[in-house]
Amino acid sequence: MSAVRTLISPATLARPRGRAIYWTVFTGVVLLFTLAFLFPVYWMVTGAMKSPDEVARTPPTLIPKHWHTGGYTDAWDLMQLPQHLWNTVVQAAGAWLFQLVFCTAAAYALSKLRPAFGKVILGGILATLMVPAQALVVPKYLTVADLPILHTSLLNDPLAIWLPAVANAFNLYLLKRFFDQLPRDVLEAAEIDGAGRLRTLWSVVLPMSRPVLAVVSIFALVAVWQDFLWPLMVFSDTGKQPISVALVQLSQNIQLTVLIAAMVIASIPMVALFLVFQRHIIAGISAGSTKG
C-alpha cells in the first residue's frame, strides 16, 4: 500500500507545537474565507438599514448609527416586489420543469438507448457551448417574435423564457455523464422483469439520479433568476417583468437604501434554496466528477 502524502506529516501533527500551529493556521484561513464571503452580505443587509446620507458617507460606517427598517417595507411596496417576485417564480419554475423533462429524456436516450448518429448529435449539442450567448440573442428573439410554422409571437409570454431554457447543452451533458456511470446490471435486471424503456427511466434511473437532478435544478433556477438581458428584450410589459429587470427599470427615482433593500429581498430565495439543497448539490457534483 502506498503512503498517503499530505501537506503536514503525521509526525509533525503528533507534536503539541506542530498541532497547535496547524490548527491556528487552519482556523485563521477558514475565518478569512468566511469573512471574505459573508462581509459583502453583511454590508448589503446593513446598508439598507442606514439613512441615505449615511450610505453615501465617506469613509463609510461599518455599523449603522441609527437602524432604519423602513427601507425593506418601502422596497416591498414602492417597487412592487410581490408581483415581480411571482413573475420570476413562474418563469423559473417553468424553465426548470421543461429543462428537467426534456434534458433528462435526451440525456437518457443518448446514454442508454444509443440512437443512430448519437455521437454526432452529442457533438453538435456540445459545439453550441463554444458559441457566445450574446451571439444567440438576435436569432432567439426573431424566433420567439415570430414562431416558425405557428407564426405567433411569444413576446410578453413566459414561454419565451421556458422554451429557450430547454436547449441547455451543459446540463444535458452533465446528466448524460451521470447516466453513463449507472450500473448496467441494474438496468438489465429491470428489462428482465419486463420494464420498458420509459418505466426503467421513471422507476430505476430517476430515483438513482437524485443528486445530479438537484444540481441541474439549481443551475436551471439560478440561470433564470439572475438573467437580465433576455427578459429585458422579451418583456416590454412592466407588469410581467421578473425581479432582475424590475430592479433596474424601477430604480430611477428610488432612494439608494430602498434599492439595496430590494436587492436583499430578491436574493433571499436563491440563498435559501442553496442552503436547503447544499448536501444534494455537493453530492451531485462529486458523483458527476468520478467514474462509477
mmCIF file of C-alpha atoms in Angstrom, residues 157-273:
data_model
loop_
_atom_site.group_PDB
_atom_site.id
_atom_site.type_symbol
_atom_site.label_atom_id
_atom_site.label_comp_id
_atom_site.label_asym_id
_atom_site.label_seq_id
_atom_site.Cartn_x
_atom_site.Cartn_y
_atom_site.Cartn_z
ATOM 1 C CA ASP A 157 -45.254 35.332 -22.563
ATOM 2 C CA PRO A 158 -43.459 33.021 -20.098
ATOM 3 C CA LEU A 159 -42.946 30.555 -22.951
ATOM 4 C CA ALA A 160 -40.323 32.965 -24.281
ATOM 5 C CA ILE A 161 -38.288 32.061 -21.191
ATOM 6 C CA TRP A 162 -39.269 28.418 -20.897
ATOM 7 C CA LEU A 163 -38.582 27.186 -24.424
ATOM 8 C CA PRO A 164 -35.059 28.638 -24.936
ATOM 9 C CA ALA A 165 -34.092 27.340 -21.480
ATOM 10 C CA VAL A 166 -34.669 23.755 -22.682
ATOM 11 C CA ALA A 167 -31.676 23.973 -25.022
ATOM 12 C CA ASN A 168 -29.075 23.778 -22.260
ATOM 13 C CA ALA A 169 -26.124 21.773 -23.531
ATOM 14 C CA PHE A 170 -24.196 21.885 -20.260
ATOM 15 C CA ASN A 171 -26.975 20.380 -18.137
ATOM 16 C CA LEU A 172 -27.702 17.773 -20.798
ATOM 17 C CA TYR A 173 -24.054 16.703 -20.849
ATOM 18 C CA LEU A 174 -23.966 16.640 -17.046
ATOM 19 C CA LEU A 175 -26.964 14.309 -16.989
ATOM 20 C CA LYS A 176 -25.540 12.087 -19.726
ATOM 21 C CA ARG A 177 -22.236 11.690 -17.894
ATOM 22 C CA PHE A 178 -24.100 10.642 -14.771
ATOM 23 C CA PHE A 179 -26.295 8.171 -16.690
ATOM 24 C CA ASP A 180 -23.154 6.671 -18.270
ATOM 25 C CA GLN A 181 -21.943 5.734 -14.787
ATOM 26 C CA LEU A 182 -25.104 3.905 -13.724
ATOM 27 C CA PRO A 183 -24.561 0.149 -13.333
ATOM 28 C CA ARG A 184 -25.629 -1.706 -16.451
ATOM 29 C CA ASP A 185 -26.659 -4.716 -14.362
ATOM 30 C CA VAL A 186 -29.434 -2.738 -12.662
ATOM 31 C CA LEU A 187 -30.942 -1.662 -15.986
ATOM 32 C CA GLU A 188 -30.694 -5.175 -17.401
ATOM 33 C CA ALA A 189 -32.444 -6.554 -14.304
ATOM 34 C CA ALA A 190 -35.284 -4.088 -14.873
ATOM 35 C CA GLU A 191 -35.550 -5.238 -18.502
ATOM 36 C CA ILE A 192 -35.676 -8.888 -17.407
ATOM 37 C CA ASP A 193 -38.530 -8.005 -15.046
ATOM 38 C CA GLY A 194 -40.462 -6.676 -18.023
ATOM 39 C CA ALA A 195 -39.905 -2.933 -17.554
ATOM 40 C CA GLY A 196 -39.906 -0.926 -20.757
ATOM 41 C CA ARG A 197 -37.619 1.967 -21.569
ATOM 42 C CA LEU A 198 -39.926 4.577 -20.082
ATOM 43 C CA ARG A 199 -40.675 2.522 -16.964
ATOM 44 C CA THR A 200 -36.940 1.917 -16.447
ATOM 45 C CA LEU A 201 -36.292 5.634 -16.679
ATOM 46 C CA TRP A 202 -39.090 6.505 -14.250
ATOM 47 C CA SER A 203 -38.686 3.710 -11.678
ATOM 48 C CA VAL A 204 -34.955 2.954 -11.779
ATOM 49 C CA VAL A 205 -32.883 5.721 -13.352
ATOM 50 C CA LEU A 206 -34.562 8.795 -11.853
ATOM 51 C CA PRO A 207 -34.513 7.569 -8.215
ATOM 52 C CA MET A 208 -30.794 6.834 -8.601
ATOM 53 C CA SER A 209 -30.188 10.254 -10.169
ATOM 54 C CA ARG A 210 -31.462 12.487 -7.378
ATOM 55 C CA PRO A 211 -28.050 14.102 -6.682
ATOM 56 C CA VAL A 212 -27.421 15.157 -10.271
ATOM 57 C CA LEU A 213 -31.060 16.205 -10.721
ATOM 58 C CA ALA A 214 -30.627 18.513 -7.720
ATOM 59 C CA VAL A 215 -27.545 20.067 -9.306
ATOM 60 C CA VAL A 216 -29.303 20.557 -12.647
ATOM 61 C CA SER A 217 -32.297 22.051 -10.853
ATOM 62 C CA ILE A 218 -30.113 24.598 -9.058
ATOM 63 C CA PHE A 219 -28.346 25.549 -12.288
ATOM 64 C CA ALA A 220 -31.647 25.916 -14.131
ATOM 65 C CA LEU A 221 -33.297 28.041 -11.445
ATOM 66 C CA VAL A 222 -30.302 30.292 -10.852
ATOM 67 C CA ALA A 223 -29.805 30.860 -14.590
ATOM 68 C CA VAL A 224 -33.356 32.194 -14.985
ATOM 69 C CA TRP A 225 -33.369 34.060 -11.671
ATOM 70 C CA GLN A 226 -30.250 36.087 -12.461
ATOM 71 C CA ASP A 227 -30.768 36.555 -16.200
ATOM 72 C CA PHE A 228 -31.260 40.164 -17.249
ATOM 73 C CA LEU A 229 -30.694 40.745 -20.965
ATOM 74 C CA TRP A 230 -33.106 38.153 -22.348
ATOM 75 C CA PRO A 231 -36.083 39.005 -20.073
ATOM 76 C CA LEU A 232 -35.469 42.688 -20.799
ATOM 77 C CA MET A 233 -35.865 42.013 -24.513
ATOM 78 C CA VAL A 234 -38.936 39.780 -24.419
ATOM 79 C CA PHE A 235 -40.937 41.513 -21.651
ATOM 80 C CA SER A 236 -41.886 45.056 -22.647
ATOM 81 C CA ASP A 237 -44.888 44.875 -20.314
ATOM 82 C CA THR A 238 -43.578 46.059 -16.937
ATOM 83 C CA GLY A 239 -46.267 44.090 -15.124
ATOM 84 C CA LYS A 240 -44.781 40.814 -16.420
ATOM 85 C CA GLN A 241 -41.108 41.559 -15.893
ATOM 86 C CA PRO A 242 -39.023 39.423 -13.491
ATOM 87 C CA ILE A 243 -37.270 40.863 -10.474
ATOM 88 C CA SER A 244 -33.890 41.221 -12.227
ATOM 89 C CA VAL A 245 -35.354 43.577 -14.831
ATOM 90 C CA ALA A 246 -37.744 45.357 -12.469
ATOM 91 C CA LEU A 247 -34.930 46.356 -10.111
ATOM 92 C CA VAL A 248 -33.256 48.260 -12.951
ATOM 93 C CA GLN A 249 -36.407 49.667 -14.533
ATOM 94 C CA LEU A 250 -37.868 50.958 -11.261
ATOM 95 C CA SER A 251 -34.640 52.240 -9.708
ATOM 96 C CA GLN A 252 -34.653 55.627 -11.442
ATOM 97 C CA ASN A 253 -36.419 57.646 -8.738
ATOM 98 C CA ILE A 254 -35.855 55.293 -5.803
ATOM 99 C CA GLN A 255 -33.581 56.027 -2.854
ATOM 100 C CA LEU A 256 -30.375 54.016 -2.702
ATOM 101 C CA THR A 257 -31.302 52.392 0.622
ATOM 102 C CA VAL A 258 -34.624 51.227 -0.809
ATOM 103 C CA LEU A 259 -32.858 49.784 -3.859
ATOM 104 C CA ILE A 260 -30.359 47.946 -1.647
ATOM 105 C CA ALA A 261 -33.226 46.539 0.417
ATOM 106 C CA ALA A 262 -34.935 45.348 -2.765
ATOM 107 C CA MET A 263 -31.753 43.556 -3.848
ATOM 108 C CA VAL A 264 -31.514 41.869 -0.455
ATOM 109 C CA ILE A 265 -35.098 40.630 -0.722
ATOM 110 C CA ALA A 266 -34.530 39.452 -4.297
ATOM 111 C CA SER A 267 -31.500 37.383 -3.269
ATOM 112 C CA ILE A 268 -33.181 35.599 -0.355
ATOM 113 C CA PRO A 269 -34.953 32.838 -2.385
ATOM 114 C CA MET A 270 -31.765 31.672 -4.128
ATOM 115 C CA VAL A 271 -29.737 31.740 -0.912
ATOM 116 C CA ALA A 272 -32.440 29.752 0.891
ATOM 117 C CA LEU A 273 -32.622 27.281 -1.987
#
